[in-house]
Each structure stands twice: as C-alpha cells, then as structure tokens.
Short mmCIF file of C-alpha atoms in Angstrom, two decimals:
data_model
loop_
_atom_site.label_atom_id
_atom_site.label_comp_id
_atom_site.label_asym_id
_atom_site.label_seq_id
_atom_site.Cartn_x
_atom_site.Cartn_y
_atom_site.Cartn_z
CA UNK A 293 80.52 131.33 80.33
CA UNK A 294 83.67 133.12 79.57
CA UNK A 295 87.04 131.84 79.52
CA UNK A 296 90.38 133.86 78.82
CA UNK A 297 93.60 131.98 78.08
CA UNK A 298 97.12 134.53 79.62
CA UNK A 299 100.66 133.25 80.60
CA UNK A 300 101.48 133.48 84.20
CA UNK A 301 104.49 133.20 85.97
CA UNK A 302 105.76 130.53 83.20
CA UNK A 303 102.50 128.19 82.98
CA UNK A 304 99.47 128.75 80.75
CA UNK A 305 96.06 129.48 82.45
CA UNK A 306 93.02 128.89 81.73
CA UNK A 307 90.23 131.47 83.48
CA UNK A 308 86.74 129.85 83.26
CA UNK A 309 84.34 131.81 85.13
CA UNK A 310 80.53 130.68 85.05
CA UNK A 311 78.70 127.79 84.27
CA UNK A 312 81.06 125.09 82.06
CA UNK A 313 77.54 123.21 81.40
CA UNK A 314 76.38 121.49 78.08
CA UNK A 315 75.58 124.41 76.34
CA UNK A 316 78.56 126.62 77.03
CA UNK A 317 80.89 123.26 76.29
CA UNK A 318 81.22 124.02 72.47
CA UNK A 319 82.16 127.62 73.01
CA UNK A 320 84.87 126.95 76.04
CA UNK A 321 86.25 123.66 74.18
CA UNK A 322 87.20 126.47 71.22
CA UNK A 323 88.33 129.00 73.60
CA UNK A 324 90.53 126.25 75.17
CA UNK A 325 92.01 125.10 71.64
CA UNK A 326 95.23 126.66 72.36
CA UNK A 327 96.22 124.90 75.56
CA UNK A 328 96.69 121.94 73.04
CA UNK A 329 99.65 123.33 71.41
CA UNK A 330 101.17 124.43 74.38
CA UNK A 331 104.50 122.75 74.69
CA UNK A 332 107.09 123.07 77.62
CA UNK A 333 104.55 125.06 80.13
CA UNK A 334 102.43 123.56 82.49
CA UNK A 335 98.68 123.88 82.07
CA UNK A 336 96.52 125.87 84.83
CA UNK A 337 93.24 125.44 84.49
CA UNK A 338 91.71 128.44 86.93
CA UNK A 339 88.29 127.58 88.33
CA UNK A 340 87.79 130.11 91.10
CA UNK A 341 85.03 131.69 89.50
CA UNK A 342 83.15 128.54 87.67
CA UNK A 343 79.88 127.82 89.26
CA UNK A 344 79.69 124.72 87.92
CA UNK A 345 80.51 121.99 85.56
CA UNK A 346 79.00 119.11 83.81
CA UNK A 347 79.97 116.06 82.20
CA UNK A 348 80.66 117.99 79.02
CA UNK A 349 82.98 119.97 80.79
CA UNK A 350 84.88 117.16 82.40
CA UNK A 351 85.23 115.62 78.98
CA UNK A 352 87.15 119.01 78.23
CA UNK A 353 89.12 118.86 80.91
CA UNK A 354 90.19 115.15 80.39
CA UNK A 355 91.05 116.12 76.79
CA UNK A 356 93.43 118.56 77.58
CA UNK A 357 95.14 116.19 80.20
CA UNK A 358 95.30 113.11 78.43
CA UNK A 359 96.84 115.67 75.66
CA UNK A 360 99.13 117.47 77.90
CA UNK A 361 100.39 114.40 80.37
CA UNK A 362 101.15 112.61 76.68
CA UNK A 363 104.12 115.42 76.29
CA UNK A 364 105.33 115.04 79.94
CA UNK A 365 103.65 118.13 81.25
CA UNK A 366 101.20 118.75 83.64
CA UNK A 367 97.81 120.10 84.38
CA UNK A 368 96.69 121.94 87.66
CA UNK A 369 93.25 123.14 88.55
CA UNK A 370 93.23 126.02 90.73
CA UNK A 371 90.99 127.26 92.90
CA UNK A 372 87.29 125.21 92.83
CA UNK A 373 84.38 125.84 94.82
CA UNK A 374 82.95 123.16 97.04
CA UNK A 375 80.07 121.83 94.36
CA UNK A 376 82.91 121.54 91.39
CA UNK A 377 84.58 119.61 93.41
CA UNK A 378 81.28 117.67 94.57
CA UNK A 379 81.10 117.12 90.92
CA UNK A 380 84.56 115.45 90.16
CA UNK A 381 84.36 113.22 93.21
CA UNK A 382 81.04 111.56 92.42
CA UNK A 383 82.26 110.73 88.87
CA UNK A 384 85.56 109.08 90.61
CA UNK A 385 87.76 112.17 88.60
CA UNK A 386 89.02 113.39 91.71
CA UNK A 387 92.06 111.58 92.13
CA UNK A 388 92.96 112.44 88.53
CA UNK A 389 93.69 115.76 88.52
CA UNK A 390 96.17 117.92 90.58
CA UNK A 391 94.79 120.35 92.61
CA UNK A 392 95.96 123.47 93.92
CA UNK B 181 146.18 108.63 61.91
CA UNK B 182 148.90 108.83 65.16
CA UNK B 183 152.11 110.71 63.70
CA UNK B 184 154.64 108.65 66.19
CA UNK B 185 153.31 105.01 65.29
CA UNK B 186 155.74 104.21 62.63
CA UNK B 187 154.47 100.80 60.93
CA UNK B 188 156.97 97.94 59.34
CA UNK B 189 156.37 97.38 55.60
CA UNK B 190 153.96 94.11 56.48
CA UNK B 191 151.82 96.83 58.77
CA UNK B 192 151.70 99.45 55.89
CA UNK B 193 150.81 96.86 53.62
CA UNK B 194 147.43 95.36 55.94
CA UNK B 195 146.53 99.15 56.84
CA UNK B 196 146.40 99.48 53.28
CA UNK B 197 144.33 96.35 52.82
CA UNK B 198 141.99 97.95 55.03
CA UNK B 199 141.82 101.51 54.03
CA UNK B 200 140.65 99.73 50.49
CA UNK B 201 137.77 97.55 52.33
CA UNK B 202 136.34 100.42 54.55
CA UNK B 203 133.69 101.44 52.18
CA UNK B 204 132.42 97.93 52.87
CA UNK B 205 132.57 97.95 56.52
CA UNK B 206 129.56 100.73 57.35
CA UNK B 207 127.35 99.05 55.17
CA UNK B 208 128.18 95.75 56.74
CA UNK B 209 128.36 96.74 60.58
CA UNK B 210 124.81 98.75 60.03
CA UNK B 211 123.31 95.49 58.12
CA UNK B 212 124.61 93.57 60.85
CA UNK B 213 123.42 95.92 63.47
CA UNK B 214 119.89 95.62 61.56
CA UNK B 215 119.69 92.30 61.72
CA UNK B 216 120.44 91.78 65.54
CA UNK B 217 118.20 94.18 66.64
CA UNK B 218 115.12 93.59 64.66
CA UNK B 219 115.55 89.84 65.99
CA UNK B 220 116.27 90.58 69.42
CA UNK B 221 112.43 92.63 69.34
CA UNK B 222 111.16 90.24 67.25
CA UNK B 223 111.92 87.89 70.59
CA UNK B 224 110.96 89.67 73.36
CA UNK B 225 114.24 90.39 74.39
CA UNK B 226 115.36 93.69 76.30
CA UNK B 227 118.56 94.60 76.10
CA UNK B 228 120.14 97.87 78.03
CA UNK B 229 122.41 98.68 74.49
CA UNK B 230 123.42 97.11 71.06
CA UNK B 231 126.50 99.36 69.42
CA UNK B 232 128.21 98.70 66.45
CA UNK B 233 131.71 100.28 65.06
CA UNK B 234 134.10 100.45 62.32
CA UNK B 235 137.42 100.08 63.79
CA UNK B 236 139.09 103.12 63.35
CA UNK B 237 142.38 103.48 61.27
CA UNK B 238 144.10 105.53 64.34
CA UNK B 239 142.98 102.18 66.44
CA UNK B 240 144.36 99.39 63.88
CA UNK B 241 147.53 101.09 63.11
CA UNK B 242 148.14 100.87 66.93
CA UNK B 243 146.73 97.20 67.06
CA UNK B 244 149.74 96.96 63.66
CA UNK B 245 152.04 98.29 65.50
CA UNK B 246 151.94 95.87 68.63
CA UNK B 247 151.07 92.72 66.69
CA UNK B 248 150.98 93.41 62.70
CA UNK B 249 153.28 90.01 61.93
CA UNK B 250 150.06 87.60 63.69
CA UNK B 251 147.99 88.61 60.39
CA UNK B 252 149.11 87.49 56.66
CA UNK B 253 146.37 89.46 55.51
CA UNK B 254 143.57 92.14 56.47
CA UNK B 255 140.83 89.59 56.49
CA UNK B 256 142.79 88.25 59.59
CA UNK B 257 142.11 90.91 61.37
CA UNK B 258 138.43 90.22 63.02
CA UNK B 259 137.19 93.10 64.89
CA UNK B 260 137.66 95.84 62.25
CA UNK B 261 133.28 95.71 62.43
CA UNK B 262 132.74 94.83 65.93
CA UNK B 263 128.57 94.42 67.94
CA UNK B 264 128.27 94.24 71.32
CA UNK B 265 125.04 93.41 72.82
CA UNK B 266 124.66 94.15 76.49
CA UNK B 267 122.06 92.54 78.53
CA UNK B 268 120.32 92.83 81.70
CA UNK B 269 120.84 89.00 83.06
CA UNK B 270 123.53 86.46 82.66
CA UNK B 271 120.85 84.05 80.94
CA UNK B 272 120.31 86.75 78.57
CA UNK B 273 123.78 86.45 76.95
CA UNK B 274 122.91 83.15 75.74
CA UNK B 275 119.82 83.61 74.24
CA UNK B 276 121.54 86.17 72.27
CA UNK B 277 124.18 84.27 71.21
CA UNK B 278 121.84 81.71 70.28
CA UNK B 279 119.62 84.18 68.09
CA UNK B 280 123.38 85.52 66.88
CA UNK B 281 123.80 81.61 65.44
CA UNK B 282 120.82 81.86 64.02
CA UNK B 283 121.22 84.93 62.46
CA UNK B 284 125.09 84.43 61.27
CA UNK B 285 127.96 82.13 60.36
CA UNK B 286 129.37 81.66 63.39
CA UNK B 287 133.48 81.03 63.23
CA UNK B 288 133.84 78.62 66.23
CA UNK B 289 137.36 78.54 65.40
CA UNK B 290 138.26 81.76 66.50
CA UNK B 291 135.08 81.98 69.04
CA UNK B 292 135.76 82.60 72.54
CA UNK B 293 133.55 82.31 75.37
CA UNK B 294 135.82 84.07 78.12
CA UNK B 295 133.42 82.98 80.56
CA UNK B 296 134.52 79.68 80.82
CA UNK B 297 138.60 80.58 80.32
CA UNK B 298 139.01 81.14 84.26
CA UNK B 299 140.69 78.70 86.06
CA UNK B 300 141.59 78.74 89.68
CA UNK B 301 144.08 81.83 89.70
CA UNK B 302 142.77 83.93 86.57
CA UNK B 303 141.69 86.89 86.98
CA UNK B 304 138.22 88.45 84.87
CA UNK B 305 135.06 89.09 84.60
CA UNK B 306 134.65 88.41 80.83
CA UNK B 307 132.29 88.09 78.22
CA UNK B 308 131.42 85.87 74.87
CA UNK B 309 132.56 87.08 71.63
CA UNK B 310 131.84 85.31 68.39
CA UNK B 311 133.30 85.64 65.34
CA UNK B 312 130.37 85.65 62.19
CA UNK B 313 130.04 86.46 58.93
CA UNK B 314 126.70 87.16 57.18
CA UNK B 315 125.03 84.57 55.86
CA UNK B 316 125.48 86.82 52.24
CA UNK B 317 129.19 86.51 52.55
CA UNK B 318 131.50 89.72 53.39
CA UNK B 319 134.16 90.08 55.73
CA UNK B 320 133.70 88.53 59.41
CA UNK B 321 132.77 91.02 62.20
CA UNK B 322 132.92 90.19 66.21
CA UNK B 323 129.55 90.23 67.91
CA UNK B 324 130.40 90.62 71.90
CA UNK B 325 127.85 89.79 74.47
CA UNK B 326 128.08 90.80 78.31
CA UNK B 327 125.93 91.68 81.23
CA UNK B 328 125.59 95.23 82.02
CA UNK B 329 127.69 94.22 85.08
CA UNK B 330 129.92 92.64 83.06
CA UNK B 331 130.25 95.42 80.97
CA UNK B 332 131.08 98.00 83.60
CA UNK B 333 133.71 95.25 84.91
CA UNK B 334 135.40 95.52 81.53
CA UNK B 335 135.00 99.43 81.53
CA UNK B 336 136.41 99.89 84.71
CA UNK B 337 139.36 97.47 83.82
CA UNK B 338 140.21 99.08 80.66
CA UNK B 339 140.60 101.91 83.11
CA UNK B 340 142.46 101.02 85.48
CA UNK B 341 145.30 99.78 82.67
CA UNK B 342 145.83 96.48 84.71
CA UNK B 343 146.56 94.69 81.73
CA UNK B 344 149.51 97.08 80.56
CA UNK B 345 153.22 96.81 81.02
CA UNK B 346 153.44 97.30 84.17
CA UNK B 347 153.25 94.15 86.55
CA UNK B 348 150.84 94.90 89.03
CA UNK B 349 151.68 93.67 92.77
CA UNK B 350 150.07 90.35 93.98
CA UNK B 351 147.81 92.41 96.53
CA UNK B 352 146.46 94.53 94.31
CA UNK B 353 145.65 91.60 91.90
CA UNK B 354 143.72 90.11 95.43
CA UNK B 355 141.64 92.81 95.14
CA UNK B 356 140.56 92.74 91.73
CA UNK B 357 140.10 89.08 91.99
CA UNK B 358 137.73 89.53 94.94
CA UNK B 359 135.73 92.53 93.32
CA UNK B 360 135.78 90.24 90.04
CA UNK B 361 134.28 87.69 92.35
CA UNK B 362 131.74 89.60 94.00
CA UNK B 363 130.98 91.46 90.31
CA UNK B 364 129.75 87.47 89.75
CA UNK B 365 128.11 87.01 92.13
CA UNK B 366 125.90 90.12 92.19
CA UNK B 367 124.98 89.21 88.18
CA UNK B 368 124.15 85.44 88.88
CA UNK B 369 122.23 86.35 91.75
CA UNK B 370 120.55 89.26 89.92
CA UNK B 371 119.45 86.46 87.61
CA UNK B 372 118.38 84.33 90.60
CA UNK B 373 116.21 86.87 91.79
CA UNK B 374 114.42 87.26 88.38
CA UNK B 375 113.54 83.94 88.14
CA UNK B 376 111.93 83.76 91.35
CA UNK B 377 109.58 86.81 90.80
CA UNK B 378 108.64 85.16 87.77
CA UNK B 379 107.93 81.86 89.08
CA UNK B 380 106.30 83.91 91.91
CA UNK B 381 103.99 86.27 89.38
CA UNK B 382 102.89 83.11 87.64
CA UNK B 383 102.17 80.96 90.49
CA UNK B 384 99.76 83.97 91.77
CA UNK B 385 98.49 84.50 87.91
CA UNK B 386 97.40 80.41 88.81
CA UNK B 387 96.14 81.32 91.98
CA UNK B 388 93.66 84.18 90.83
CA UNK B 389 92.60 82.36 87.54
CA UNK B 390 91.62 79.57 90.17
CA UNK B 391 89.78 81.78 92.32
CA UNK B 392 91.96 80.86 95.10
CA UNK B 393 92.19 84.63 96.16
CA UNK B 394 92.79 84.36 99.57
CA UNK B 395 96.13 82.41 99.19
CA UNK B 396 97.48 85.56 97.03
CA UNK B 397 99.19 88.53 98.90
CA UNK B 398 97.91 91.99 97.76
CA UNK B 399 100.53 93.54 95.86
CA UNK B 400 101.35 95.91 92.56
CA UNK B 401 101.88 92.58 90.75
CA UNK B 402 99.04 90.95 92.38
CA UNK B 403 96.69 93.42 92.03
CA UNK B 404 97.22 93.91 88.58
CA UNK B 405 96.35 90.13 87.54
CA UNK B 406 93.56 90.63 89.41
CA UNK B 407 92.57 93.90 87.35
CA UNK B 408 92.54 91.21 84.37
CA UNK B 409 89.59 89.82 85.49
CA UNK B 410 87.44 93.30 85.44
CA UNK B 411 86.06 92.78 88.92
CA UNK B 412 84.98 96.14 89.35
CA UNK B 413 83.23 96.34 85.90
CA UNK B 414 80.30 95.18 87.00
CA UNK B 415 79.49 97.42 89.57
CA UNK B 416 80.98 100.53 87.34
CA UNK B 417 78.00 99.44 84.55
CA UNK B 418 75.19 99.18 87.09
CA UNK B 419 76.79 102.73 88.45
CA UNK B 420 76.73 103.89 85.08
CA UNK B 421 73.57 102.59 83.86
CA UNK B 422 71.82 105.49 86.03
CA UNK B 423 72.41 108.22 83.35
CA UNK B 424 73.21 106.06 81.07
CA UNK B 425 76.95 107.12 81.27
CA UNK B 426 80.13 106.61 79.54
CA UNK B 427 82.73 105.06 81.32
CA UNK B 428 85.90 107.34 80.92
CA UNK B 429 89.61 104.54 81.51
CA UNK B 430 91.39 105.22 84.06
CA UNK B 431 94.23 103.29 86.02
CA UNK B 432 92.93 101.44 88.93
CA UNK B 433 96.21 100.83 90.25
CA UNK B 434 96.30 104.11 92.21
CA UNK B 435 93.86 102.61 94.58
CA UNK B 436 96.03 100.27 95.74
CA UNK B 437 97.35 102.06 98.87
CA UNK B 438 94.03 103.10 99.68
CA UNK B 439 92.96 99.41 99.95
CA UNK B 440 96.08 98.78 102.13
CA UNK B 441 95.14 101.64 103.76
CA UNK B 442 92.01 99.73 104.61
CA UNK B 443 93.76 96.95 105.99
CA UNK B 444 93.01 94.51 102.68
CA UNK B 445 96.19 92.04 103.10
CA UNK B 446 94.62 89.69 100.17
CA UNK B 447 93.06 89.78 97.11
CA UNK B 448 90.49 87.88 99.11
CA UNK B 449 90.13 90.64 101.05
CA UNK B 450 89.55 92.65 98.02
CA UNK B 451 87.08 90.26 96.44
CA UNK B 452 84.95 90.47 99.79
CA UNK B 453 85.35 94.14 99.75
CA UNK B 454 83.11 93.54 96.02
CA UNK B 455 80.77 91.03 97.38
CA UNK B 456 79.86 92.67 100.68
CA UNK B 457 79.73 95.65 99.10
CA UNK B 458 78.40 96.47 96.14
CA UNK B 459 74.54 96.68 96.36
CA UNK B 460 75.39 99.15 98.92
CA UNK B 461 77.80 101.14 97.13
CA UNK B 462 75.67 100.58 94.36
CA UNK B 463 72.68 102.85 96.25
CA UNK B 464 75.09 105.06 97.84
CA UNK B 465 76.23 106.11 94.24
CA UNK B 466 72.84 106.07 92.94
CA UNK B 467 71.56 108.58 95.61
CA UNK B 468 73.99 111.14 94.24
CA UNK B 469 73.90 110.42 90.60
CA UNK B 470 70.46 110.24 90.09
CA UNK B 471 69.89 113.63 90.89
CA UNK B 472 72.51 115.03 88.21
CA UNK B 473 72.77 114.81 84.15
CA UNK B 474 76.20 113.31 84.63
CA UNK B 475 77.01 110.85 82.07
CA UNK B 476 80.29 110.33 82.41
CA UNK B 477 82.26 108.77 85.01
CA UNK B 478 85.81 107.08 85.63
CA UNK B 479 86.55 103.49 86.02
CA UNK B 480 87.46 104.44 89.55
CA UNK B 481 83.76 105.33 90.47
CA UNK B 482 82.77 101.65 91.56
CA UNK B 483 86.35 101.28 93.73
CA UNK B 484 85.77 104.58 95.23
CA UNK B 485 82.00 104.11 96.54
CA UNK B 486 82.90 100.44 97.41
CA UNK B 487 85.78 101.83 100.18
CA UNK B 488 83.26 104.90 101.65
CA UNK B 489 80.59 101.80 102.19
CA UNK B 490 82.91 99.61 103.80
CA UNK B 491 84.26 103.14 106.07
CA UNK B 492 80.96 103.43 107.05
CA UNK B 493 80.00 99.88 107.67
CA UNK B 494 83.03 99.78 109.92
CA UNK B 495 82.12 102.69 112.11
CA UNK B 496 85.18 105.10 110.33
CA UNK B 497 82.41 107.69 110.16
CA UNK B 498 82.86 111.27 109.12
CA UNK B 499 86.60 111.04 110.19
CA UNK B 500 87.36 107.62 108.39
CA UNK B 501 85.80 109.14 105.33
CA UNK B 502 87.72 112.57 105.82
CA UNK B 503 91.02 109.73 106.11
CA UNK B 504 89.96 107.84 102.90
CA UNK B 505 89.55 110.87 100.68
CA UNK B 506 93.07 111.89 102.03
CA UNK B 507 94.30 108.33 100.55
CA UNK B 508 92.31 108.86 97.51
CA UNK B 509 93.22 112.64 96.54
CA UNK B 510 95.82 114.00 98.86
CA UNK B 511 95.79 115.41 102.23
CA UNK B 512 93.39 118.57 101.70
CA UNK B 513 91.23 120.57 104.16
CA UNK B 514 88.57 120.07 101.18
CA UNK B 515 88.30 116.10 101.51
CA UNK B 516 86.34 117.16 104.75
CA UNK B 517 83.94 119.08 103.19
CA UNK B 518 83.61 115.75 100.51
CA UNK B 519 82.92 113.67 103.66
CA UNK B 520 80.41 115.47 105.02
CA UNK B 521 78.63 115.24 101.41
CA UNK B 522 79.16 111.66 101.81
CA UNK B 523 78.13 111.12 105.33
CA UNK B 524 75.20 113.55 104.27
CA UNK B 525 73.67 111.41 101.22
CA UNK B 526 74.74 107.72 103.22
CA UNK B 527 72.71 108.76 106.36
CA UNK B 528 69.50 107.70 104.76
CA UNK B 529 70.75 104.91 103.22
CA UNK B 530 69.46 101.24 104.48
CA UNK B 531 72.80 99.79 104.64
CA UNK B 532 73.63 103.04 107.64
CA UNK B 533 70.21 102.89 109.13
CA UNK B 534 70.67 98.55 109.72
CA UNK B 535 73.97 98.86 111.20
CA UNK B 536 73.58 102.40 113.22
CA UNK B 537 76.63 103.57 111.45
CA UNK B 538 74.99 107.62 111.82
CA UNK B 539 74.93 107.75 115.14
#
C-alpha cells in the first residue's frame, strides 16, 4: 500500500494505490494525517489504482469527511474500480461520498 | 460633534449632562443587552437581531437642537441607550416584551405600543417601544421590538424622509398607506402560516405515535417523526449482526426522494415497505456480507436493501435497480454495473425464485 499526498490544481489529493486492507490501515491513516489540517482546499481522495478496501479503510475515509465537511469543505473520490465501489455500496456508504 | 448645530444655553447645558453620564451608558446598554439575550435563549426564542447603542453626541445635539426645551434635564431624554429586538413573527414581539417586563422596570408612562396608535387615516407600520430601567437602578434605556417586516417598513421610511418638512401629496400618502397595509398583512399572515404547520407537525407527531401511519402524508417533516421511532434499526442490527459490525450514523433523510421515487405517498407505505420487506432484504444483504470481513456499515444499509427487494419484487429488474441506484447516488454509468451485482447475488434468492422476478 502506498499513498502520496501533492496539491493539484487547488485541491489536496490523496494517491492510494494497492490494497487499503486491515493491515495497511495504520500505515495509510498516518500517511493521510495531513489532509486533516488542510483548510480552504477541497480533499481528493484518488483511488484509481487501489485494489481494494476494507472496513478499516472506510473508517479512514469517513474520518477525514466527517473532519473536512465540519469546516465547510468537501471530499471527492476519484477514480474507483468496479469492486471498491462494490464495497461502499454493500455497506450503504455510497450515497455518502462524492464521486468523480 | 456637527460644526453648524448651534445649541441654546438649556441645549448646552443637557449635552453637558450627558457628556458627564456617558461612561455609564456602555456599561449599561451592554448589561442590558446581556440580559435580553441570555433570556431570550434561555426561552427558546429566535430572533433575526438584538442591537444595542449609545446615542451618539453628533445625534443628541441634533435631537437638542429640534426639541432641547421638552427636557428639564438629561435623564428626560430616554433613548440615549436604546435595544431593539427584531423578530421573525408578529406573536414574537410580545413574548419579548413580556420577557422585557420580566427582566426590567418597565415605565408605562412613557411606553408606547405604536401598534395600536393607528386609527382610520394614520399612516405606519410601527412597532412597541418600552421605556425600562434595570431592576439595579441607572438611567432608563428604550427597548424597541418589531417584526423583521416591520423593521424594513421603518428602514425604508426613514428613507424615503416622508416624515420631514416637506408635506407630501395625498396620492403619494395612498400609496404608502396601501404598501403599509399590505406590509400587515404579509407579517400577520406569515404568523398564520406558522401556526398552521405547527398545529399540522403535531397533529402528524399524534398520528405516528398512534400508529395511525397511513393517515400521515410522507414528507421532510413527516418522515423525520417517523425516524424517531428507529424503524429501520431493527433490520440494520440483524444486517449487522453478520460480521458483527459497527453501525457507522448517517442521515436517513436523503432517502426520502428515493422512497417517493418508489411511489411511497404515506408513511404507511413506508411501514409496509419494512414489514413486507425485511426478511428478504435481510437475506439479500446477508448473501453479500457474509462473504466479506466488513464490519462496518451505515445506518442507510437496511433502507437501501429494503428498496432493491421491493424493485425486484415489483418486476423493476436490472433497469429499476440501475433507476434506484441513480436516486440513491447520482446518475452514473457505474450504478449499472452495481445493478448487475445486485441482480447477480438476488437471482438465487427465494424471495426472486417465488415470484419469477429473474426471468
């Protein structure tokens, strides 16, 4: 699991590429810390390249929306594959994000 | 102070007066100010603004100027603190002026409510002052209360100088009179309205406690008292009792154009959305959980697999699924892909295989 945190066009992105699963949680959730004290950007959260995420992942995810929608900003996820997507549909998360 | 307002020797002497009480007035308007506002919360009671001001000495030479002889003495003078409270409904004003006579000394001597001053040919739109003092003592202070309405009326009639020297033609008058009218109208029936949402929100608060759903419209209001009862939390515990997951809070409100979508007109509708349901939607849910480690879901989950069973049990199919998801996320070209996942694990399902629903 790797993730890289860069500005783009304005908004802060997140890359995750690989498997966001239990075990890489801990290590992402650190790389992620600094989308928390983002303030005035939006919040990309690139998944084109993540394989896969699990429930500790989507606790990550919710973490850094409750965080960011709290200071009027938003979050985006960009770019999932079909069984990412599987995965925030059959825990009812689907209609929580924004997708793009 | 204004160079050109030249005061007689009674108007130096009051301006005077007050330039030695100022120091007192800040203290007193903010204390004042205080003590409104933290009553006004303390009763549930919204208000669009509550100001406070020190009359300012380039305003009271000017007041000096036009009518210094009325006053013997500064502590005539009873606006040099002035409040003003505006609130959202007529009814409003008098609950604040009934906290304000709680709260103050009220001088009903020089208390004016200007609502009640028209007769047939006045003109005005006006609101209720009051005259207190603090219940400590100190100098008196006028606490105004209006309408928001009423306090554009006022704004806009400041503005227009109609009151000055100049005697303004009868028509023109018509026409303030009429706006002044309709200005009335709009605020008592602004009030009007209010109370017959909130007789209507607690007669269908009566109707769900009762269980008398199918008498109650679905709507935001609606819906919500509905929410209070937790109907879906059932369901979401047997959902999430499969990996023993934790249910993440979400609002279920969102969902309620995708019920309307679904043609649910009542929360009867709703509640036999639930009962016909949710064995089904338990399985459904089941089938795809069971088969991951995910342990954590949203309060949504048990809404969203009751509406794919009940598109499916009504024949939407692939299609009505590919429409629901478009309700439930957005139009996307990917809520296709989620229905075929969903027509996929449902196929097998006894609830499809009964009623033929995969053909």
């Amino acid at each position: 699991m790797k993730t890289t945190i860069q500005e783009q066009d304005g908004n802060m992105v997140a890359i995750l590429e690989g498997k966001l699963d239990t075990g890489a949680a801990a290590e992402a959730e650190k790389a992620m810390n600094p989308l928390y004290d983002v303030e005035g950007k939006d919040i990309i959260l690139d998944c084109t390249a993540l394989d896969y995420i699990s429930s500790a992942g989507l606790r990550i995810f919710l973490g850094i929306l409750q965080h960011t929608q709290e200071k009027g900003q938003h979050v985006y996820i960009r770019g999932i594959n079909d069984t990412v997507r599987a995965v925030f549909t059959i825990t009812g998360f689907s209609n929580i994000f924004e997708f793009i | 102070m204004d160079n050109q307002v030249k005061l007689d020797a009674h108007g130096e002497m009051l301006l005077q007066q007050f330039r030695r009480l100022r120091p007192k007035l800040e203290p007193l308007a903010q204390e004042a100010y205080d003590l409104l506002r933290h009553a006004l919360r303390e009763q549930g009671i919204y208000v669009t603004a509550i100001e406070q001001r020190v009359k300012t000495e380039k305003s009271l030479t000017g007041k000096l100027e036009l009518k210094g002889a009325k006053y013997k003495s500064i502590d005539d003078i009873t606006d040099l603190v002035g409040l003003r409270v505006i609130t959202f409904y007529t009814d409003e004003v008098d609950k604040v002026a009934a906290i304000a006579k709680r709260l103050f000394d009220i001088d009903w001597q020089e208390s004016v409510d200007k609502r009640k001053l028209h007769d047939l040919n006045a003109f005005g739109y006006n609101s209720l002052h009051y005259i207190c003092r603090l219940r400590t003592g100190g100098p008196r202070f006028e606490l105004q209360m209006r309408t928001a309405l009423q306090h554009v009326w006022s704004t806009i009639e400041h503005d227009t100088g109609y009151k000055g020297d100049v005697k303004i033609p009868d028509v023109y008058m018509r026409q303030f009179n009429r706006l002044a009218g309709m200005m009335e109208l709009i605020d008592d029936e602004f009030s009007r309205l209010r109370t017959v949402l909130t007789d209507y929100r607690r007669q269908t608060l009566m109707l769900v406690k009762n269980g008398k759903l199918d008498d109650v419209p679905l709507s935001r209001d609606s819906f919500r008292n509905y929410l209070d009862l937790q109907p879906f939390d059932r369901l979401n515990r047997r959902i999430a009792a499969v990996n023993q997951a934790e249910i993440w809070p979400v609002s279920v409100m969102s969902y309620l154009p995708v019920l309307e979508s679904l043609g649910m007109e009542t929360l009867g509708d709703v509640q036999r959305l639930i009962d016909d349901n949710s064995d089904d939607a338990h399985q459904l849910a089941l089938s795809q959980l069971a088969i991951t480690d995910l342990d954590l879901l949203s309060s949504n989950t048990a809404l969203q697999y009751l509406c794919i069973v009940h598109v499916l049990k009504h024949g939407g199919g692939r299609e009505g699924l590919k429409t629901l998801f478009d309700h439930i996320n957005g139009e996307s070209d990917a809520n296709a892909m989620l229905a075929d996942m969903m027509m996929e694990q449902a196929k097998s399902l006894p609830f499809m295989l009964q009623g033929g629903h995969n053909i």
